[in-house]
Tab-separated table of C-alpha atoms in Angstrom:
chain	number	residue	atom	x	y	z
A	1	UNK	CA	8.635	-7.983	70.186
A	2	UNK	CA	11.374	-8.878	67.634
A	3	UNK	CA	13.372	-11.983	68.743
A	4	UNK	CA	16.858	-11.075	69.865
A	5	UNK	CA	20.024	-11.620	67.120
A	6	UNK	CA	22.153	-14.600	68.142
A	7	UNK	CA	25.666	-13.244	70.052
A	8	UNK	CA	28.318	-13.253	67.857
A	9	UNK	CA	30.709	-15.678	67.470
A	10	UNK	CA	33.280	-16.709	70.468
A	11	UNK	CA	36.167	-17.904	70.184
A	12	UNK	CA	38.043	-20.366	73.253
A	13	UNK	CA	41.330	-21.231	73.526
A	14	UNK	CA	42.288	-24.932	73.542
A	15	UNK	CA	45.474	-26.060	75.178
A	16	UNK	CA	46.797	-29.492	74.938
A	17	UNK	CA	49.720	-31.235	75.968
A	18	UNK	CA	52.563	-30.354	74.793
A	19	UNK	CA	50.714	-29.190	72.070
A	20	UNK	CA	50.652	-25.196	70.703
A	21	UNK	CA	47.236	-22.932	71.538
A	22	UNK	CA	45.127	-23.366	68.724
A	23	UNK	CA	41.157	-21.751	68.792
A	24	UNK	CA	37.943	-23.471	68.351
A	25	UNK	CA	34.876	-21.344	67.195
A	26	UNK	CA	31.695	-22.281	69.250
A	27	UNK	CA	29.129	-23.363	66.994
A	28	UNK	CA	26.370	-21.165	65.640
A	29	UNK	CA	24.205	-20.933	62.771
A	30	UNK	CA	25.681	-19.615	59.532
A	31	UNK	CA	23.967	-18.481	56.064
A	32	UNK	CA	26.136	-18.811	52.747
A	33	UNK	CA	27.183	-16.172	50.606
A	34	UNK	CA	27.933	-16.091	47.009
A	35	UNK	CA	31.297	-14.848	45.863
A	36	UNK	CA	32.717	-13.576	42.429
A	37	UNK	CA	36.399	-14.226	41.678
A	38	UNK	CA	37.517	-13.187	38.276
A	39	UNK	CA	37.346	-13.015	35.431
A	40	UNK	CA	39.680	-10.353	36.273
A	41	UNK	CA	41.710	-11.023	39.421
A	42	UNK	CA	44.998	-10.516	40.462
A	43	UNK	CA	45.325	-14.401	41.560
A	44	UNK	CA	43.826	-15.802	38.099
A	45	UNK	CA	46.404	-16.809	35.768
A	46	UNK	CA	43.565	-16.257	32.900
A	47	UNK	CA	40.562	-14.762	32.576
A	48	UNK	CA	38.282	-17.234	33.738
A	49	UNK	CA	35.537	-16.777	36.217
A	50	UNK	CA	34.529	-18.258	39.746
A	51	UNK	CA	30.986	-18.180	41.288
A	52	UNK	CA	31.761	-19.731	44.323
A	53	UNK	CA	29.096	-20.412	47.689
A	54	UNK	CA	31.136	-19.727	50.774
A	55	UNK	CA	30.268	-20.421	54.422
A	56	UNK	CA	33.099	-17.822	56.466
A	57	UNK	CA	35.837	-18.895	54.293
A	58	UNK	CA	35.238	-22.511	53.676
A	59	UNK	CA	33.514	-23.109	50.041
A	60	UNK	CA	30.348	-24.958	49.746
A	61	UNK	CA	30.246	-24.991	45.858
A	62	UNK	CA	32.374	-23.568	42.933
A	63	UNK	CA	31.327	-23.104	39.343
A	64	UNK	CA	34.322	-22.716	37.437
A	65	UNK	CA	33.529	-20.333	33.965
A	66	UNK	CA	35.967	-20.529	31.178
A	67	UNK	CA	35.683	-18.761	27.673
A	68	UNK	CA	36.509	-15.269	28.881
A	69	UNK	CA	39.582	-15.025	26.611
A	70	UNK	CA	38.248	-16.641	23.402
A	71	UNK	CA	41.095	-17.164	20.523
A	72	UNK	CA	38.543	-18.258	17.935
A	73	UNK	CA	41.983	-20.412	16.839
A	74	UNK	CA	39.786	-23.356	15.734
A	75	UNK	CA	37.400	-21.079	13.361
A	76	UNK	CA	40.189	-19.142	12.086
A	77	UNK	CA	42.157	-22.184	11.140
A	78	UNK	CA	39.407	-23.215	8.727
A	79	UNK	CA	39.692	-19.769	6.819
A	80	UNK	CA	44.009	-20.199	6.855
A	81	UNK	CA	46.124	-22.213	4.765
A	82	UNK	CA	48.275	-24.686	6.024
A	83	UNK	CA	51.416	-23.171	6.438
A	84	UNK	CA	49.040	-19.692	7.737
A	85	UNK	CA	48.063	-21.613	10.866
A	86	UNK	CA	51.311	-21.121	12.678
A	87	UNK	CA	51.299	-17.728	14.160
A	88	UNK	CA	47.674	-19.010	15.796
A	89	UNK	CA	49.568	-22.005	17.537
A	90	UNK	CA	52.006	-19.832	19.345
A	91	UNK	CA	48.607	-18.017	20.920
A	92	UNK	CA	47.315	-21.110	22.189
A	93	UNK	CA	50.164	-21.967	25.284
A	94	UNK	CA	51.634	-18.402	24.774
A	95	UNK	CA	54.643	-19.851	27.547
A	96	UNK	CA	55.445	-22.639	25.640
A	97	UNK	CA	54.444	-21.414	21.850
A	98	UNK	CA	57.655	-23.729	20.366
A	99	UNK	CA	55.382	-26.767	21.516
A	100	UNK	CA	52.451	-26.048	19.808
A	101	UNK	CA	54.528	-25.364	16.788
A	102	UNK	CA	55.724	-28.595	16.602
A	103	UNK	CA	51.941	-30.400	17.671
A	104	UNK	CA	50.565	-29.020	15.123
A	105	UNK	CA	53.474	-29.728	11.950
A	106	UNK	CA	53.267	-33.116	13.098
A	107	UNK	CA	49.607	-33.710	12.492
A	108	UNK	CA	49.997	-32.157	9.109
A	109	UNK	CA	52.806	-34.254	8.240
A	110	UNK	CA	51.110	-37.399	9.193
A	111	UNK	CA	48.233	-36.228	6.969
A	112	UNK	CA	50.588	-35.984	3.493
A	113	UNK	CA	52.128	-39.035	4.657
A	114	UNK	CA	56.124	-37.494	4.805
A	115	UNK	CA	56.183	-37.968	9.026
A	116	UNK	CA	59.099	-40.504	8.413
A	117	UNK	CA	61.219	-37.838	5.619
A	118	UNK	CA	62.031	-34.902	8.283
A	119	UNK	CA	65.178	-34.658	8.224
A	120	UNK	CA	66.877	-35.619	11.240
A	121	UNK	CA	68.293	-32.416	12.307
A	122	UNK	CA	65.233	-30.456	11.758
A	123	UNK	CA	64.070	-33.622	14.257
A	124	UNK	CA	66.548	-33.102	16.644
A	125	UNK	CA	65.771	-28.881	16.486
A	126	UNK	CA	62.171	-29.278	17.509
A	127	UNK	CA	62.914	-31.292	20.211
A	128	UNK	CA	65.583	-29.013	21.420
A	129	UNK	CA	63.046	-25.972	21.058
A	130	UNK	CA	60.019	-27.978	22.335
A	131	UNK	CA	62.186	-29.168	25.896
A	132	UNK	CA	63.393	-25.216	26.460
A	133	UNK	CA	59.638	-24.101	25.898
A	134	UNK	CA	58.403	-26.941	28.257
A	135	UNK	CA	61.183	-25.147	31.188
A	136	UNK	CA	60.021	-21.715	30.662
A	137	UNK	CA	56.132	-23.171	31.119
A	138	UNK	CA	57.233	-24.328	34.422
A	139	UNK	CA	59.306	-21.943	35.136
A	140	UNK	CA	56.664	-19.747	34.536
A	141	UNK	CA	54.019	-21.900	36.873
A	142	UNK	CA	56.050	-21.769	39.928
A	143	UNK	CA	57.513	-18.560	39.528
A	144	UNK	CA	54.010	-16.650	39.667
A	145	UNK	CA	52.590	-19.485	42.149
A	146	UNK	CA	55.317	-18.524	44.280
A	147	UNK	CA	54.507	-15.200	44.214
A	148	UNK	CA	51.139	-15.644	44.932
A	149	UNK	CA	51.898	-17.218	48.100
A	150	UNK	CA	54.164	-14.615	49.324
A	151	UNK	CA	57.685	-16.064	48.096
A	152	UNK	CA	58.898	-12.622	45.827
A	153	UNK	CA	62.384	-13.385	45.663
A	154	UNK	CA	61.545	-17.290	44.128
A	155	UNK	CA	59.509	-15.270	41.462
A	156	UNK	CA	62.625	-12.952	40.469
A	157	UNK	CA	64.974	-16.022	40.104
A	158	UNK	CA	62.767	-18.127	38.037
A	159	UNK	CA	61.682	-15.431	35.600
A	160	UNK	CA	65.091	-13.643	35.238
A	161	UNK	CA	66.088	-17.981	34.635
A	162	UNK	CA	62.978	-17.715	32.287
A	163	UNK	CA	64.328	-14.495	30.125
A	164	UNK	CA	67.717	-16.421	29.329
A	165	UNK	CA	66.091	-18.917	27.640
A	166	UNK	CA	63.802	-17.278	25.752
A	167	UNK	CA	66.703	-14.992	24.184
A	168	UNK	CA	68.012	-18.083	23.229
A	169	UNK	CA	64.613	-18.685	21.996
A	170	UNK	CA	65.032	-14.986	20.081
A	171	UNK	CA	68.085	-16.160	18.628
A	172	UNK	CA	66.618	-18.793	16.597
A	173	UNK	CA	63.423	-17.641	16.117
A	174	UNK	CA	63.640	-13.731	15.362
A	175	UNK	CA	60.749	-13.122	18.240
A	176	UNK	CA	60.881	-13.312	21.633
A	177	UNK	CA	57.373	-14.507	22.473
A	178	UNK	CA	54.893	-16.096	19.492
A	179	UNK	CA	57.759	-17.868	17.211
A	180	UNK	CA	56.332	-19.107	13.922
A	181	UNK	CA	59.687	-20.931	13.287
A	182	UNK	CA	58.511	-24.618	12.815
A	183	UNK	CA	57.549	-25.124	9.758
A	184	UNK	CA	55.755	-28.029	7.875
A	185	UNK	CA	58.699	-30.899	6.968
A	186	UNK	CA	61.084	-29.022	8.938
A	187	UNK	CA	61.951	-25.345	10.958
A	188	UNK	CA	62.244	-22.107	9.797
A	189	UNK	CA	65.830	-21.600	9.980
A	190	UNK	CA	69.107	-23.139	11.658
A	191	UNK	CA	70.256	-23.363	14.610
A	192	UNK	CA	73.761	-20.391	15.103
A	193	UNK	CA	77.260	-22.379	15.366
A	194	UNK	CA	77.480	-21.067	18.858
A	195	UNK	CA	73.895	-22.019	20.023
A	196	UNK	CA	74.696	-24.719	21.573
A	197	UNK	CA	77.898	-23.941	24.010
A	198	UNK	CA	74.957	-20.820	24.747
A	199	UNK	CA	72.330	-23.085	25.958
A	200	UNK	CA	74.703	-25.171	27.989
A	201	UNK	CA	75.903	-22.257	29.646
A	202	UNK	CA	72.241	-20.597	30.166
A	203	UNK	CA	71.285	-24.441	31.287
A	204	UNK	CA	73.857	-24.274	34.203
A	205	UNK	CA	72.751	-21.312	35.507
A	206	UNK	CA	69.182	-22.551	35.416
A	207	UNK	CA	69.920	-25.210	37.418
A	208	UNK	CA	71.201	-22.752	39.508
A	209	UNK	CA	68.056	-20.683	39.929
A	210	UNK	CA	65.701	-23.877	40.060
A	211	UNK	CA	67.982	-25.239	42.859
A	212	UNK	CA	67.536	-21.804	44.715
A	213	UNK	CA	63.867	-21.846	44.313
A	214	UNK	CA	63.857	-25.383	45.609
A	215	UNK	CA	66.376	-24.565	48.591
A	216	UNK	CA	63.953	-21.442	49.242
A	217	UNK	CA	60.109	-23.297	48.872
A	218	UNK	CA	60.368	-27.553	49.544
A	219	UNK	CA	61.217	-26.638	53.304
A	220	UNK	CA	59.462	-23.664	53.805
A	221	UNK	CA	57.020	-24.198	56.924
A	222	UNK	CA	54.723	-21.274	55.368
A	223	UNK	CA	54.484	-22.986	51.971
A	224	UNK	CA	54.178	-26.621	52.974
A	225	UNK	CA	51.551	-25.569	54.898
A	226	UNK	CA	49.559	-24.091	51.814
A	227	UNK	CA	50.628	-26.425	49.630
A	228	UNK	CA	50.667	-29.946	51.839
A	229	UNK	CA	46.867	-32.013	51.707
A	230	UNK	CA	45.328	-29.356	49.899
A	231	UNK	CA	43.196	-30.478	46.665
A	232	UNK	CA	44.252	-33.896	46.943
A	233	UNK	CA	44.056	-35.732	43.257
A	234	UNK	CA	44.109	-39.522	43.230
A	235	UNK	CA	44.813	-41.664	40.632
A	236	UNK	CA	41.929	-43.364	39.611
A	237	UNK	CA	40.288	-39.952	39.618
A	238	UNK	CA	42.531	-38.537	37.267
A	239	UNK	CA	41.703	-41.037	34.924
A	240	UNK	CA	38.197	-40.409	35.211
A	241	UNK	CA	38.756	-36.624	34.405
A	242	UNK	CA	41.179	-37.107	31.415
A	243	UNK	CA	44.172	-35.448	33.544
A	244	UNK	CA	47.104	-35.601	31.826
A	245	UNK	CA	50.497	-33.930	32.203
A	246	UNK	CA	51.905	-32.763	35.719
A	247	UNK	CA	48.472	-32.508	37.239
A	248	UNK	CA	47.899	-36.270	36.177
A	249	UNK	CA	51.362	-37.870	37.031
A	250	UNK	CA	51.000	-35.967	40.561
A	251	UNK	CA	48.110	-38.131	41.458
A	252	UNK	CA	50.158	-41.404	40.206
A	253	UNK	CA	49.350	-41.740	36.878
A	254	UNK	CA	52.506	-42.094	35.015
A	255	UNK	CA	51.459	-41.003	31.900
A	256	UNK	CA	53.842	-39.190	29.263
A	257	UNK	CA	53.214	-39.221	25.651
A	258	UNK	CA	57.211	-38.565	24.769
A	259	UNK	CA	57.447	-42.309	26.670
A	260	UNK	CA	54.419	-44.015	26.067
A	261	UNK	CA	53.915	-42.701	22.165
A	262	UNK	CA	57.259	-42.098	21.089
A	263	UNK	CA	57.391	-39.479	18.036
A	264	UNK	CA	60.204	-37.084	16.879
A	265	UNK	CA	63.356	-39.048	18.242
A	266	UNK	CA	62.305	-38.700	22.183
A	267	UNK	CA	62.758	-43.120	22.356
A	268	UNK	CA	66.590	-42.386	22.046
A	269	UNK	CA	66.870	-40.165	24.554
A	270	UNK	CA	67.380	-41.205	28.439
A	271	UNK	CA	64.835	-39.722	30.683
A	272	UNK	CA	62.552	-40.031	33.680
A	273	UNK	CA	58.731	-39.308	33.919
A	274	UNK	CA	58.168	-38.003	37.468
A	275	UNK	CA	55.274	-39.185	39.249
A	276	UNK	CA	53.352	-38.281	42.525
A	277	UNK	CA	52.356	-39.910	45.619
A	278	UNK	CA	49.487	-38.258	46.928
A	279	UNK	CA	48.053	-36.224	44.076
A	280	UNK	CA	48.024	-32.728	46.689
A	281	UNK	CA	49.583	-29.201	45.660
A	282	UNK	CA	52.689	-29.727	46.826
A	283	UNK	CA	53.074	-32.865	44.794
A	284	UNK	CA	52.328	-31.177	41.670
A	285	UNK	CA	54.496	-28.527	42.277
A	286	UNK	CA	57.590	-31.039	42.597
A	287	UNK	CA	56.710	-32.639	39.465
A	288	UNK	CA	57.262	-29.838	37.450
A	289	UNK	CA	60.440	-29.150	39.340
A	290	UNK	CA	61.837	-32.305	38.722
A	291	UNK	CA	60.548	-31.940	34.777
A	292	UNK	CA	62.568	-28.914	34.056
A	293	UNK	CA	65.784	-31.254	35.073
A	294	UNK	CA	64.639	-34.052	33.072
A	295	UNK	CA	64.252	-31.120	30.198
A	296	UNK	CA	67.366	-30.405	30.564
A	297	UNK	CA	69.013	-34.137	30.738
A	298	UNK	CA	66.895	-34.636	27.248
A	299	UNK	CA	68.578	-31.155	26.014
A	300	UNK	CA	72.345	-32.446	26.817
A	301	UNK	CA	71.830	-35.605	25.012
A	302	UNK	CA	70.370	-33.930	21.840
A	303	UNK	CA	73.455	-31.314	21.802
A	304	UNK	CA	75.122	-34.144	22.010
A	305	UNK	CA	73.559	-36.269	19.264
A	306	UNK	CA	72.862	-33.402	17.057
A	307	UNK	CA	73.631	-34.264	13.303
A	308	UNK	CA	74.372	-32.458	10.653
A	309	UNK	CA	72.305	-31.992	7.227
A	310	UNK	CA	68.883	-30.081	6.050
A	311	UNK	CA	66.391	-28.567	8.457
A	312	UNK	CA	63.502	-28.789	5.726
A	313	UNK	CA	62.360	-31.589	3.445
A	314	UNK	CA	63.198	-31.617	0.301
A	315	UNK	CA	59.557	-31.049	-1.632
A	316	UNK	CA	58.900	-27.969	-3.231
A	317	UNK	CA	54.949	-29.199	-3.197
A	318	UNK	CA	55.364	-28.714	0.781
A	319	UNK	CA	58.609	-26.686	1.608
A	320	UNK	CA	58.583	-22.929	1.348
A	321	UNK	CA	61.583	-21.780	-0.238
A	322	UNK	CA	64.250	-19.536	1.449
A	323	UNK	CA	63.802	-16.265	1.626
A	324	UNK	CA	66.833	-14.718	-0.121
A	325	UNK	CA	65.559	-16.466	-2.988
A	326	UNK	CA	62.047	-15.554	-3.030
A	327	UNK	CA	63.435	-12.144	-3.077
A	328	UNK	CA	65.573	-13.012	-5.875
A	329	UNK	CA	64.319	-14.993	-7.968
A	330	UNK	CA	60.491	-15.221	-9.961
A	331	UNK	CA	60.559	-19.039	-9.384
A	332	UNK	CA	61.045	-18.810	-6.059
A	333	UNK	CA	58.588	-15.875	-5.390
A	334	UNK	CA	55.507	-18.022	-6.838
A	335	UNK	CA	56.457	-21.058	-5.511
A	336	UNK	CA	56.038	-19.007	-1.668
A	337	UNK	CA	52.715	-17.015	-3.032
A	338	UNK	CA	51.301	-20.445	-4.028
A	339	UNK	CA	51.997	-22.153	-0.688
A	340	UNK	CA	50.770	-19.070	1.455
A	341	UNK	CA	47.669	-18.255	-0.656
A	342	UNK	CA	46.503	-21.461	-1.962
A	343	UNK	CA	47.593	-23.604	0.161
A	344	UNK	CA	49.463	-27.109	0.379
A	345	UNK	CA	47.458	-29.714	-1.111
A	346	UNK	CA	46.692	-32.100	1.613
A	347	UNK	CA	45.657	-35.246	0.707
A	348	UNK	CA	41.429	-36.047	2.114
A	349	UNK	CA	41.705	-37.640	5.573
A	350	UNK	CA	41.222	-37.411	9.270
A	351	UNK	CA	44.357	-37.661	11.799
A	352	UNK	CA	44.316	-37.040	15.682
A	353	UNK	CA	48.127	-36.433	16.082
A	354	UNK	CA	49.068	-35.906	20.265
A	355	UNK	CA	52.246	-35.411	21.942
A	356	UNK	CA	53.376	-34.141	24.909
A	357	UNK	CA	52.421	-30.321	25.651
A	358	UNK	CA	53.481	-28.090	29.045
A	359	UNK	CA	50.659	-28.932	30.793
A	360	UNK	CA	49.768	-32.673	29.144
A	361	UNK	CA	48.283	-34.001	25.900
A	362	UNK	CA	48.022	-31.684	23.258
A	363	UNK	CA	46.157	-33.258	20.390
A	364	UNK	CA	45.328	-31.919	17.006
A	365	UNK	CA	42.325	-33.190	15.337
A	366	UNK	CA	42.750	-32.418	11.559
A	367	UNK	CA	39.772	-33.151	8.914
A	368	UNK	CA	41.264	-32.309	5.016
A	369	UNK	CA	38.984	-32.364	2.219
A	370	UNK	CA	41.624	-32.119	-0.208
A	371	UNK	CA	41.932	-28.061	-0.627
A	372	UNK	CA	44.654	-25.690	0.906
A	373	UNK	CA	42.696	-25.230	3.871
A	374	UNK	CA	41.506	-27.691	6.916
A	375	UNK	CA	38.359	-28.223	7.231
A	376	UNK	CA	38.279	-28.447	10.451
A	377	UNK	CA	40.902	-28.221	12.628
A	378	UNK	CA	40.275	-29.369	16.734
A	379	UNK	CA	42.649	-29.071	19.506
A	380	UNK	CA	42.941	-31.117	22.534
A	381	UNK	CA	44.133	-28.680	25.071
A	382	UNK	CA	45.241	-30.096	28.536
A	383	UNK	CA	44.144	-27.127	30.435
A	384	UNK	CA	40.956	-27.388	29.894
A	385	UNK	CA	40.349	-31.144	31.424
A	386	UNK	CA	42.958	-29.802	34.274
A	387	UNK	CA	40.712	-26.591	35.076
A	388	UNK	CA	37.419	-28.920	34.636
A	389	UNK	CA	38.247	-30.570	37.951
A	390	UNK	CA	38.296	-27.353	40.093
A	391	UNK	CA	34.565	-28.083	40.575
A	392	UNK	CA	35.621	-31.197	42.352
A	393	UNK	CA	38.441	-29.662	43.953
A	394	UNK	CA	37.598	-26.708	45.268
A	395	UNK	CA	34.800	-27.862	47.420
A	396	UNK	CA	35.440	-28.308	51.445
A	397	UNK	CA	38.839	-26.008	51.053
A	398	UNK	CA	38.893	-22.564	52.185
A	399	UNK	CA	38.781	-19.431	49.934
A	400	UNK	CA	42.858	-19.040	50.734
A	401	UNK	CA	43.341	-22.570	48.960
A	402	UNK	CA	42.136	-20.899	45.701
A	403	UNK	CA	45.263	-19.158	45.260
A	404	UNK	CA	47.670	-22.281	45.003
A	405	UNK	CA	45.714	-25.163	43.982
A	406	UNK	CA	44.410	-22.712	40.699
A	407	UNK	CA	48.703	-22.339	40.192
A	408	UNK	CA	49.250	-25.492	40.541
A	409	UNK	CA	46.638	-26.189	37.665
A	410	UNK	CA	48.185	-23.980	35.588
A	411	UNK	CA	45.555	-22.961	33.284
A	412	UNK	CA	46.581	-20.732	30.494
A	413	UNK	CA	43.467	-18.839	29.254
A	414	UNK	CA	44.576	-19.167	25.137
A	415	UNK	CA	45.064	-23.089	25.134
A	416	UNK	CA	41.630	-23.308	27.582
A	417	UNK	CA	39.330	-20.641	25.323
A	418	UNK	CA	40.874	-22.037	21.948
């Protein structure tokens, strides 16, 4: 005779105290089941893949899979010119494009040696683009983790806060999204005489939206609870993984290259670096609140600053000439064919050039062997070190704690599949 199935599960009621019912599930054997999240899922901000072993809805193991949404950016770069590369850095943090831009100029410029002859406007531009595109990152972080915890309204206040700066963004740039506008020894083009009374206008309405959100989420009983003790970081384990960014400073670590390795002119600038306590999800989440205000201190004190002069070095070996002339004028015309086609001679060498991307370290590793072309070009993306440590993470939490602790990683799929 078969053996009789096991009863299901009870459930009792436990009452304590002074203390609110809460149920307790009597004890019975269980058998784990594997689970498939992604690579396309409404709660993935990439395409990347979970096989996870779940017990109920507490997860016994998780094997994070990245390389759904391949870029091929560091194969393609070998088989671009110098100047060519560009358009393929605004597809690596497609939130923050403007930062990428300027990670990548700068390894190229320490490479031919002319890092100290940018002009100091065209300095002061790229840090006023990089700081707006580090906002609309965050912004873009909380607005869909919000979301994805239930909080719609949060969502429409920090995109619609997201949209004014990237016309701003427009405005210089000429495209909304993948910008092209820095350019090696310089940017593109210069800043409008009424950019700046813009920005401080779209900046106070920002803080506006960002106090809102915060107003709306850091006392929210529904969200602490989902956010509060859940994937808990600590410090020493953050160096260990090679976190960097708002991830790493959540845990403690307070690590930012823009303090620590100084480049543009971020060391005249007054800021602070926000760090953590406990490392959890709701830490990281108000680190990159208080980042976008720090942004925005940096941004008032480089309007401020901002001086006048060129936006591109003077070195027609390096700069591409403006494009009235190249339509004007023969000299002009080859000098731009020359640079695009063949290439700016960079001078043999190795440089790993880092500074301070949305989500952390962004490094370039850049090999030259003397010809118009890299030979190799690597990137050091911080979302892929940030997503290695769901493994660790994700173990012991339940299948609901997915949804926020993957937010509050923020992995973007281009900069992780490079």
């Amino acid at each position: 005779m078969d053996e009789p199935s096991p009863p299901p599960t009870s459930r009792r009621v436990v009452l304590g105290l002074g203390e609110a019912a809460h149920f307790v599930e009597d004890e019975m054997p269980t058998e784990a089941m594997p689970l498939n999240m992604g690579p396309s899922h409404p709660a993935m901000h990439g395409t990347v893949r979970m096989v996870l072993e779940v017990e109920g809805e507490k997860i016994r193991s998780a094997d994070v899979q990245v390389g759904y949404l391949h870029r091929g950016f560091e194969k393609e770069a070998e088989h671009a010119t110098w100047t060519q590369i560009f358009p393929y850095t605004d597809r690596l943090n497609y939130v923050s494009p403007m930062l990428c831009n300027v990670g990548y100029a700068l390894a190229v410029e320490q490479l031919l040696d002319i890092d100290g002859k940018i002009p100091e406007r065209a300095q002061f531009i790229r840090v006023i683009v990089g700081e707006i595109s580090r906002i609309t990152d965050h912004l873009t972080c909380l607005a869909a983790s919000a979301m994805e915890l239930g909080a719609f309204t949060v969502f429409f206040y920090l995109i619609k806060a997201r949209e004014w700066l990237w016309e701003l963004l427009e405005e210089v740039s000429g495209a909304r999204l993948t910008h092209s506008y820095v350019r090696i020894g310089g940017v593109a083009a210069d800043l409008s005489e009424d950019f700046c009374p813009k920005l401080r206008e779209v900046l106070r309405r920002v803080r506006g939206a960002i106090g809102d959100a915060d107003k709306l989420l850091t006392s929210n009983r529904i969200f602490r609870d989902r956010m509060d003790g859940i994937a808990v970081i600590t410090r020493d384990e953050a160096i260990a993984w090679g976190l960097t960014g708002p991830v790493g400073r959540s845990a403690g670590l307070a690590y930012d290259v823009r303090k620590d390795h100084p480049y543009l002119v971020y060391d005249r600038f007054d800021f602070e670096v926000p760090v953590g306590s406990k490392g959890d999800n709701f830490d990281r989440f108000a680190v990159r609140l208080e980042e976008m205000r720090q942004s925005m201190r940096i941004l008032e004190q480089a309007m401020d600053r901002l001086p006048a002069g060129p936006i591109l070095i003077d070195d027609a070996r390096v700069a591409l000439p403006p494009k009235r002339e190249v339509y004007n004028t023969i000299e002009s015309m080859i000098a731009h064919f020359k640079l695009i086609m063949d290439g700016i001679v960079v001078p043999p060498g190795e440089i790993y050039s880092f500074t301070e991307g949305g989500n952390g370290e962004l490094g370039f590793y850049i090999v030259s062997d003397g010809t118009g072309r890299p030979w190799k070009c690597r990137v050091r993306p911080p979302c892929f070190a940030n997503t290695a440590v769901l493994n660790k993470l994700l173990p012991g939490l339940f299948v609901a704690d997915i949804i926020p602790t993957f937010g509050m990683i923020n992995m973007i799929g281009g900069e992780c599949d490079r």
